[in-house]
CSV table of N, CA and C in Angstrom, one decimal:
chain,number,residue,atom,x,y,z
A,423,UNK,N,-15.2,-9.1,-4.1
A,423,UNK,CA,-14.9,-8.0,-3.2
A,423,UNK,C,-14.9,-6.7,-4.0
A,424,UNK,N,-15.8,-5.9,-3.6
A,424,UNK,CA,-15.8,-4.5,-4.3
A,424,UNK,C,-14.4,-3.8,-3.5
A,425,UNK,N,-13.7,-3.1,-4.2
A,425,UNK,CA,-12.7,-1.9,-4.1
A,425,UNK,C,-13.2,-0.5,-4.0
A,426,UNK,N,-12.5,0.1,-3.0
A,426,UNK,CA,-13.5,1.5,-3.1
A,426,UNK,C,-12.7,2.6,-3.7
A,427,UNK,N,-13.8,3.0,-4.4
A,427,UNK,CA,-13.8,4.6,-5.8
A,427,UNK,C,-12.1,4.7,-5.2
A,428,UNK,N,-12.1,5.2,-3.9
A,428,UNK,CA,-11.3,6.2,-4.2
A,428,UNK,C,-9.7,5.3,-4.2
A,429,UNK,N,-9.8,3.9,-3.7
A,429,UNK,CA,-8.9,3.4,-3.8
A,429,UNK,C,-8.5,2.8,-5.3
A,430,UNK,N,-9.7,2.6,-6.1
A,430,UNK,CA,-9.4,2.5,-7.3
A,430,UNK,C,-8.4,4.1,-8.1
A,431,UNK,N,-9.0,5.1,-7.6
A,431,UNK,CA,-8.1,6.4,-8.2
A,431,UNK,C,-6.6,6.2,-7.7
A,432,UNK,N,-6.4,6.0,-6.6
A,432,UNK,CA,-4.9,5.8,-6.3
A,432,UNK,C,-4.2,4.8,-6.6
A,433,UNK,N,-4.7,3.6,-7.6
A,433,UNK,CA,-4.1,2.5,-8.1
A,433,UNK,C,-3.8,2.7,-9.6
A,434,UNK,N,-5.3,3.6,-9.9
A,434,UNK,CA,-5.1,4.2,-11.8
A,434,UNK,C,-4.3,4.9,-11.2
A,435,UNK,N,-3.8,5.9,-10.7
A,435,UNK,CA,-2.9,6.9,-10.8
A,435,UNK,C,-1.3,6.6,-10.7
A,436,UNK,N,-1.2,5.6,-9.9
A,436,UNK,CA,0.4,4.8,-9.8
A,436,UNK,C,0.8,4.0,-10.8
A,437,UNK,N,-0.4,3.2,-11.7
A,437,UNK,CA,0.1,2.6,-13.2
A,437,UNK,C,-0.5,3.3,-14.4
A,438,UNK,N,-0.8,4.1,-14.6
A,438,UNK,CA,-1.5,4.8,-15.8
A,438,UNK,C,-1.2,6.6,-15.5
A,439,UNK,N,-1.6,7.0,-16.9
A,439,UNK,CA,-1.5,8.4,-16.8
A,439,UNK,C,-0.1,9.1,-17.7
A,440,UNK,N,-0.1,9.9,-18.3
A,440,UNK,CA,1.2,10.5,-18.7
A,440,UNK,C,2.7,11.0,-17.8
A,441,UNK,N,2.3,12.0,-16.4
A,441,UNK,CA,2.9,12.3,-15.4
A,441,UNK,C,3.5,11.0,-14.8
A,442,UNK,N,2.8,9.4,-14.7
A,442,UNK,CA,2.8,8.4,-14.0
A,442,UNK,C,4.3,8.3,-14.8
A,443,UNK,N,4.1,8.2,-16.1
A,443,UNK,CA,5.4,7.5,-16.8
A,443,UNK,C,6.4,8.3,-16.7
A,444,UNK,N,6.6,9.5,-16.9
A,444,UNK,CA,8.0,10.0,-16.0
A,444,UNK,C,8.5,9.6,-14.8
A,445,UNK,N,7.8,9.7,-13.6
A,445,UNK,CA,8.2,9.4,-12.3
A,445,UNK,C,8.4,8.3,-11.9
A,446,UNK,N,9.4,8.3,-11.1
A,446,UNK,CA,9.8,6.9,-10.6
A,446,UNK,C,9.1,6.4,-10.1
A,447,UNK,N,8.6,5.1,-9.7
A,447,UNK,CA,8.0,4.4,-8.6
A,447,UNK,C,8.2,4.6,-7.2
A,448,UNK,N,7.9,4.0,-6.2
A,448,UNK,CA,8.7,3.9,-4.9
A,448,UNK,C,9.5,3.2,-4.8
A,449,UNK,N,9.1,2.1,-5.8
A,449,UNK,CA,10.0,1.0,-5.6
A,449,UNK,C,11.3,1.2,-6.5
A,450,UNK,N,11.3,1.7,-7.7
A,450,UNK,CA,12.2,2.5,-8.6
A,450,UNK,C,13.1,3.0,-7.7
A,451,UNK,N,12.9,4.1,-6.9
A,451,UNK,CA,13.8,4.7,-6.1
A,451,UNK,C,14.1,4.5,-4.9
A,452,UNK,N,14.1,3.2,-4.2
A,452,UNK,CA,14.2,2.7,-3.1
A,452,UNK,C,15.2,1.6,-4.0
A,453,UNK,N,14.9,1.2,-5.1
A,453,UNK,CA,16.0,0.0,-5.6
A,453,UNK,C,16.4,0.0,-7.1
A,454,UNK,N,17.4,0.8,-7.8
A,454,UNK,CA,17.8,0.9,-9.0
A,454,UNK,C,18.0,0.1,-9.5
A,455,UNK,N,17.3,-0.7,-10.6
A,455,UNK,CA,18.0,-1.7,-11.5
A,455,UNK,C,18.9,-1.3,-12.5
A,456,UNK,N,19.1,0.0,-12.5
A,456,UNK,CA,20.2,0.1,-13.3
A,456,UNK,C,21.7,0.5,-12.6
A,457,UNK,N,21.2,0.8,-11.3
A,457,UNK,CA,22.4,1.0,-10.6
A,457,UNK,C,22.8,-0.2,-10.1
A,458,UNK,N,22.2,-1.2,-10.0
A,458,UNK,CA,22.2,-2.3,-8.6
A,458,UNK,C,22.5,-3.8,-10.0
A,459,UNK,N,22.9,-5.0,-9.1
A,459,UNK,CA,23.1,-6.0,-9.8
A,459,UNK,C,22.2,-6.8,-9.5
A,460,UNK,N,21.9,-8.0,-10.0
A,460,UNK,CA,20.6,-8.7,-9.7
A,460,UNK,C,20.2,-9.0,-8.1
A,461,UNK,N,21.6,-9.4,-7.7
A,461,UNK,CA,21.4,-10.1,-6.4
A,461,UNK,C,20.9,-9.3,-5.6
A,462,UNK,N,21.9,-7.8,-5.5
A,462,UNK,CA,21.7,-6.7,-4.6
A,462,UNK,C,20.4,-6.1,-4.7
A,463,UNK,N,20.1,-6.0,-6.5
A,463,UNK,CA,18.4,-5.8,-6.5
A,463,UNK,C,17.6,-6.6,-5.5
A,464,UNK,N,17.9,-7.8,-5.8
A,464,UNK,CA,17.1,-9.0,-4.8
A,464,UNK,C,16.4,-8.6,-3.5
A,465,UNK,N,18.1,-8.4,-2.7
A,465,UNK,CA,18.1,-8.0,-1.3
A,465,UNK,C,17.3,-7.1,-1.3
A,466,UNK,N,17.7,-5.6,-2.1
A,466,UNK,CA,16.8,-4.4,-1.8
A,466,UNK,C,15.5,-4.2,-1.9
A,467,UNK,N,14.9,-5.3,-2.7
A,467,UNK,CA,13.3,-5.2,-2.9
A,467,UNK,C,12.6,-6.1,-1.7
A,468,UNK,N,13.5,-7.0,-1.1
A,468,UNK,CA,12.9,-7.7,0.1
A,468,UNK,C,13.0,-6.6,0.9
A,469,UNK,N,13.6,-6.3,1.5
A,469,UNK,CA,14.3,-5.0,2.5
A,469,UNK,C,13.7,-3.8,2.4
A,470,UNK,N,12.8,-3.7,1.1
A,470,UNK,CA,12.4,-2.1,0.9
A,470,UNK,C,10.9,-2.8,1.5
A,471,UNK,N,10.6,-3.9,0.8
A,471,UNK,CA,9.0,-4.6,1.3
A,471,UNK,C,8.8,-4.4,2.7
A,472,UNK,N,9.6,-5.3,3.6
A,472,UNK,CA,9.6,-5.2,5.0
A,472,UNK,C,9.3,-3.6,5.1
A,473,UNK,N,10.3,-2.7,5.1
A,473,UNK,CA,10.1,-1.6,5.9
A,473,UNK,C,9.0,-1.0,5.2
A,474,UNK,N,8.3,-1.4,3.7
A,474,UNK,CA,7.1,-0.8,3.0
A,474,UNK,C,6.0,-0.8,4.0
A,475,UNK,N,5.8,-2.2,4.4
A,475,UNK,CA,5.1,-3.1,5.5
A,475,UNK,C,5.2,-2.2,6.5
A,476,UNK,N,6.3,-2.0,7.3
A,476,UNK,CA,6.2,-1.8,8.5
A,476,UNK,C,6.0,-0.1,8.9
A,477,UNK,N,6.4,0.8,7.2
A,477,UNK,CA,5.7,2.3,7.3
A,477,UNK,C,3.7,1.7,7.6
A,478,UNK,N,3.5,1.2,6.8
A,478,UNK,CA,2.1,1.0,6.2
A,478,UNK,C,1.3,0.4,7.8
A,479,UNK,N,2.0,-0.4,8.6
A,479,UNK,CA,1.5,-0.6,10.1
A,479,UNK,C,1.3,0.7,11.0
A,480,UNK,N,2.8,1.5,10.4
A,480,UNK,CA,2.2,2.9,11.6
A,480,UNK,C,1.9,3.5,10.9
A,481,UNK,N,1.3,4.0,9.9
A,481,UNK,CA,0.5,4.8,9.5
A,481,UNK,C,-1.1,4.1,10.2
A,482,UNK,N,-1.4,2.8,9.7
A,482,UNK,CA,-2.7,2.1,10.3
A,482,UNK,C,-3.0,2.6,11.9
A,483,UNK,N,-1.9,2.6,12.3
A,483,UNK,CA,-1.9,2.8,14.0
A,483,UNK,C,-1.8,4.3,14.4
A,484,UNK,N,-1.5,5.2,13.5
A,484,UNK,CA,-1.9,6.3,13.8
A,484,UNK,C,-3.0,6.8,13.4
A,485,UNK,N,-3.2,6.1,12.7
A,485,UNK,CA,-4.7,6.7,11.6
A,485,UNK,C,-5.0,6.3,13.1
A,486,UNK,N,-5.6,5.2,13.5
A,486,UNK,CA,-6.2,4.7,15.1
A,486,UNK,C,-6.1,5.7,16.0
A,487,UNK,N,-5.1,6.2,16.1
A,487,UNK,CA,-4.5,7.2,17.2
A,487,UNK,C,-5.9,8.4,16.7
A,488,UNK,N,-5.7,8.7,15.5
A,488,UNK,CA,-6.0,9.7,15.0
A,488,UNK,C,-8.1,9.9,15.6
A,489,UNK,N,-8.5,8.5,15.0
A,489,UNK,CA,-9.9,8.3,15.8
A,489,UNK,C,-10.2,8.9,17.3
A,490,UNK,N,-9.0,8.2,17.9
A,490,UNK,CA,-9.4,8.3,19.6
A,490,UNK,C,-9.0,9.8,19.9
A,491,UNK,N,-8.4,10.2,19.3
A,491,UNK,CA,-8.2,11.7,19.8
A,491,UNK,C,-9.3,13.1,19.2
A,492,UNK,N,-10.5,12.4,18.3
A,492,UNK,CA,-11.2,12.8,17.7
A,492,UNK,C,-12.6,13.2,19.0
A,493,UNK,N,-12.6,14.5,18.8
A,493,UNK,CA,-13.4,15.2,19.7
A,493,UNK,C,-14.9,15.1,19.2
A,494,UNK,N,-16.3,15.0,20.2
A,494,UNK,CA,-17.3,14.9,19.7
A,494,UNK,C,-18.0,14.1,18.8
A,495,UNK,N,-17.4,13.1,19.2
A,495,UNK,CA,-17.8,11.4,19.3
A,495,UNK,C,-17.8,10.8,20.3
A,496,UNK,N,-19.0,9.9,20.0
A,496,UNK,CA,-18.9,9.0,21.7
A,496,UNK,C,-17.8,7.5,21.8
A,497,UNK,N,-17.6,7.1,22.8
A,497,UNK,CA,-16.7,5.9,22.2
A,497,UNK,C,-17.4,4.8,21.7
A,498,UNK,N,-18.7,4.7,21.9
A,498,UNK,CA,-19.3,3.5,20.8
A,498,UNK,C,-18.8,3.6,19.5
A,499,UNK,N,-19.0,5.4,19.0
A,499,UNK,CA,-18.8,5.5,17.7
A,499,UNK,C,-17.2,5.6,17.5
A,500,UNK,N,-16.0,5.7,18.1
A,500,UNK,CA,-14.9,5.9,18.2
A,500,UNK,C,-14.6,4.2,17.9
A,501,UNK,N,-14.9,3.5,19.0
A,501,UNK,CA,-14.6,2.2,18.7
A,501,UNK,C,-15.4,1.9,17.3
A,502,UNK,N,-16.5,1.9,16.8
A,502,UNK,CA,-16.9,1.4,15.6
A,502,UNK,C,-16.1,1.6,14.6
A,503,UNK,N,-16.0,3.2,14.4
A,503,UNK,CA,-14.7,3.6,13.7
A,503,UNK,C,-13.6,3.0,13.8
A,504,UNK,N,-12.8,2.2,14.7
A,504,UNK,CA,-11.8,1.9,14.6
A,504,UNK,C,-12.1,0.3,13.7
A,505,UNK,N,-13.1,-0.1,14.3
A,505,UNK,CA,-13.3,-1.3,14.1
A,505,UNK,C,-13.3,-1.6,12.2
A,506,UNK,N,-14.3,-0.5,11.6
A,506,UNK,CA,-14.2,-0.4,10.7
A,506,UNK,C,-13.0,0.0,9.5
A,507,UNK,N,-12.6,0.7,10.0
A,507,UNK,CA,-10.7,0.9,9.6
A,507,UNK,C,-10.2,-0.4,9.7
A,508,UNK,N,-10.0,-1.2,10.9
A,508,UNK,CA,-9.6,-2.3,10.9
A,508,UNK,C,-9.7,-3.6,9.9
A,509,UNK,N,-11.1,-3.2,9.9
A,509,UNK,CA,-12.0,-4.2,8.2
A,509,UNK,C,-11.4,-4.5,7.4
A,510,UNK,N,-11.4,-2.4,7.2
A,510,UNK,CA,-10.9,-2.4,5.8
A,510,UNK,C,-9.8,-2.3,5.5
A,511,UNK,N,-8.8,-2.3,6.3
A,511,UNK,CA,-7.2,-2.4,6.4
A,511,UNK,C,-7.5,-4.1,5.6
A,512,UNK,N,-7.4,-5.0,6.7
A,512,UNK,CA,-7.4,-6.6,6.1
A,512,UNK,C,-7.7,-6.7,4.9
A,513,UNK,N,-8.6,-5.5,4.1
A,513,UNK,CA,-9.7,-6.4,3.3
A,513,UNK,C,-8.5,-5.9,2.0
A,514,UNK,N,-7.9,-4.9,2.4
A,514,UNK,CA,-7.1,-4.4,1.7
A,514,UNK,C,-6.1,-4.8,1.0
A,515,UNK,N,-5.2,-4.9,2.3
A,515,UNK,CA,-4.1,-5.8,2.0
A,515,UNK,C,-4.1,-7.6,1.4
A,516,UNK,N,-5.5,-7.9,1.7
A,516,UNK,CA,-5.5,-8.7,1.2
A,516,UNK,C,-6.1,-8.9,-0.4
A,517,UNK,N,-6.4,-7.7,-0.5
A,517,UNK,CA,-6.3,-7.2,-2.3
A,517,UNK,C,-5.0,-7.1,-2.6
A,518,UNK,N,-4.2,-6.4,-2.2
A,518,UNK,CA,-2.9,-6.3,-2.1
A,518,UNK,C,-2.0,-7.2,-2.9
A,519,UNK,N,-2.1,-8.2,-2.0
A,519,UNK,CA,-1.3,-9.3,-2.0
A,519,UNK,C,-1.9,-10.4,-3.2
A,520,UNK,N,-3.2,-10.1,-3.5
A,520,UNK,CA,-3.4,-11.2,-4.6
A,520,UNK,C,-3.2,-10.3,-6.2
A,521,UNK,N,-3.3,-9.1,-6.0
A,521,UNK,CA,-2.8,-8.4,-7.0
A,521,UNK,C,-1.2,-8.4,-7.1
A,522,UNK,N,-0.7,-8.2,-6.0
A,522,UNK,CA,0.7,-7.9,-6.3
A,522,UNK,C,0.9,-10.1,-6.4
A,523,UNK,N,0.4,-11.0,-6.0
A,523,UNK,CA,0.8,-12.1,-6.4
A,523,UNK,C,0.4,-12.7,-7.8
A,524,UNK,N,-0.6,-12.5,-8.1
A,524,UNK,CA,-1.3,-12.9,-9.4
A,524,UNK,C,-1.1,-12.3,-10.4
A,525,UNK,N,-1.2,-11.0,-10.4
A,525,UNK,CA,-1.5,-10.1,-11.3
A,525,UNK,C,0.0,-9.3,-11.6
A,526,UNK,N,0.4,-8.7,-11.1
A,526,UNK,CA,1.9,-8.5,-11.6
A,526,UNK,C,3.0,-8.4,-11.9
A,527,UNK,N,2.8,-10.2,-11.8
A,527,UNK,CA,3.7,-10.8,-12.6
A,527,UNK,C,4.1,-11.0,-14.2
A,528,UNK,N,2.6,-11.2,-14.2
A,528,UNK,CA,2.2,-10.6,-15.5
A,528,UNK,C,2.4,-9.7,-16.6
A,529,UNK,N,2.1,-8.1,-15.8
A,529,UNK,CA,2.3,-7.3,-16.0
A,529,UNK,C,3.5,-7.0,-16.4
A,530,UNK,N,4.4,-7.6,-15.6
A,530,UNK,CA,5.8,-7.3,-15.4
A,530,UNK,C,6.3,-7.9,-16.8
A,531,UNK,N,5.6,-8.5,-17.2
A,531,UNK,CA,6.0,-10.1,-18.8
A,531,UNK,C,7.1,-10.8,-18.1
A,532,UNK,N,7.1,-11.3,-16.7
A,532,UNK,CA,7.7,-12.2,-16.3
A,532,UNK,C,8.6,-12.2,-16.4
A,533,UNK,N,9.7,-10.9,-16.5
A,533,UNK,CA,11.0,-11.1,-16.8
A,533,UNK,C,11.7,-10.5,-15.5
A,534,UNK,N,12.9,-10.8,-15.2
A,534,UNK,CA,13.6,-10.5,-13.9
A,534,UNK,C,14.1,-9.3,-14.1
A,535,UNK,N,14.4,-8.8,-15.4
A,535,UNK,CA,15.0,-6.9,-15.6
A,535,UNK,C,15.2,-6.2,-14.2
A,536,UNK,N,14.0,-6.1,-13.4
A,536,UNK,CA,13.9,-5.1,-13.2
A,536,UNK,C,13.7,-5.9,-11.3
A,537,UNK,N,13.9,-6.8,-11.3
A,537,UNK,CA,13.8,-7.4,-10.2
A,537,UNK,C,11.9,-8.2,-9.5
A,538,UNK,N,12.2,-8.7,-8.7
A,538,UNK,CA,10.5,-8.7,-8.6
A,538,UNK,C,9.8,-8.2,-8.7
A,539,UNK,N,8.8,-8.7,-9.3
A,539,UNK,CA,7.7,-7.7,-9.9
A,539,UNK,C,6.5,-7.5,-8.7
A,540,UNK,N,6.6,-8.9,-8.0
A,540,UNK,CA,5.6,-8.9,-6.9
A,540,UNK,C,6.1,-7.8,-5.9
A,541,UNK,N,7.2,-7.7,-5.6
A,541,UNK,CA,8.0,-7.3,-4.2
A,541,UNK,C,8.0,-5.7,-4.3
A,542,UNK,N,8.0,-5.3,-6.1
A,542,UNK,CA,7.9,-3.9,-6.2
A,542,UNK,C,6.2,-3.7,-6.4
A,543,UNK,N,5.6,-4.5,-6.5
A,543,UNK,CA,4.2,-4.0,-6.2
A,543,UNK,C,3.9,-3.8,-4.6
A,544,UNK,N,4.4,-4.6,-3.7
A,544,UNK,CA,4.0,-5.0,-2.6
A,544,UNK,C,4.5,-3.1,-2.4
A,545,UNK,N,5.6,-2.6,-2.5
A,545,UNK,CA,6.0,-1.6,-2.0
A,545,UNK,C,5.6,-0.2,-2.8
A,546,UNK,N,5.2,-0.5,-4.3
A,546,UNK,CA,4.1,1.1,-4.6
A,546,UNK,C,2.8,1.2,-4.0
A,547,UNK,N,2.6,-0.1,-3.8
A,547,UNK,CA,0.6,0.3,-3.0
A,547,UNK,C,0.9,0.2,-2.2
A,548,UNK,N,1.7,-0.1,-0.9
A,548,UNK,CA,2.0,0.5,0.3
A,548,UNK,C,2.5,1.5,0.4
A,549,UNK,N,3.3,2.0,-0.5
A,549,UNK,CA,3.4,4.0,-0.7
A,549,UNK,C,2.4,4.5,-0.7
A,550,UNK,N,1.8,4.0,-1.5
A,550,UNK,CA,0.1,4.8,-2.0
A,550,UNK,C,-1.2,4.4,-0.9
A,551,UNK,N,-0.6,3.3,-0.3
A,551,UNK,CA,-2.0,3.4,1.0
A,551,UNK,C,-1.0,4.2,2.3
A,552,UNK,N,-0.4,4.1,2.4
A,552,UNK,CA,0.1,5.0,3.3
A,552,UNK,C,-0.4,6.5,3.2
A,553,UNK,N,0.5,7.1,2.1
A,553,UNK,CA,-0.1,8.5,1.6
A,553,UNK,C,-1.9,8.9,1.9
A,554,UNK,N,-2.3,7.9,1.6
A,554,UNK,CA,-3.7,8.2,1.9
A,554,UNK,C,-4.0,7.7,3.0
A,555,UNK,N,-3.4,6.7,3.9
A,555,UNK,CA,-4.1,7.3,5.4
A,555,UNK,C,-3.5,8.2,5.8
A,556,UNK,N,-2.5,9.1,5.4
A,556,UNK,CA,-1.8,10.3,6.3
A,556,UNK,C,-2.5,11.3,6.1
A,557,UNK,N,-3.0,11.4,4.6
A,557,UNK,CA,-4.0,12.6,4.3
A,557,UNK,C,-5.5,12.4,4.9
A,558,UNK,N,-5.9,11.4,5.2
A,558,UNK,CA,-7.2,11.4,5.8
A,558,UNK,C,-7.2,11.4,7.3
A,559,UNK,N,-6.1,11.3,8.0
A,559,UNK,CA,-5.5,10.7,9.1
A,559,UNK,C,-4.5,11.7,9.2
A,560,UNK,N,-4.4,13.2,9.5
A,560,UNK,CA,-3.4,13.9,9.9
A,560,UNK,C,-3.5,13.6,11.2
């Protein structure tokens, strides 16, 4: 499965970069591992996922919103457009999820520090696809 250009820029940009390494994550500041204790970490990375998830649905459904209210288009091309969004939402998330399950755990060197590693990925690339359907999708 190819990834597209520009979603590769918004994934270099959330783990690489000088600026990257100052700033917190989303997930960093949705759940402190240095303020929080393991367990409460626990809870808060499941709890920050859900609602990661469930920003990342209505952003998808507005972006939608966003097609049909799009003037000077016919609805063949209105529905294709959605159709295609739709695609590539799935195709996405389902990058998503084998990166954030395979892959950085890894990354993480497998240690609990900082809490799941999977659960804080699941919730920076859903910050980061969010952000970018709101900017393409006002």
């Amino acid at each position: 499965m190819r990834i597209p250009f520009a979603a590769a820029l918004v994934v270099s940009a959330l783990v690489a970069g000088p600026a990257a390494a100052e700033d917190a994550r989303p997930s960093q500041l949705a759940c402190d591992a240095g303020k929080i204790g393991a367990r409460d970490l626990a809870e808060c990375l499941r709890a920050s996922a859900v609602h990661a998830d469930a920003e990342l649905a209505a952003a998808v459904e507005a972006a939608t919103k966003s097609i049909d209210s799009r003037q000077g288009l016919l609805s063949s091309q209105k529905s294709r457009w959605r159709r295609s969004l739709t695609e590539a939402q799935a195709q996405w998330v389902s990058w998503r999820d084998q990166e954030c399950q395979d892959v950085a755990p890894f990354e993480a060197g497998m240690t609990a520090k900082g809490g799941d590693p999977r659960l804080s990925c699941i919730i920076d690339y859903d910050a980061a696809r969010v952000a970018s359907l709101k900017a393409r999708y006002p």
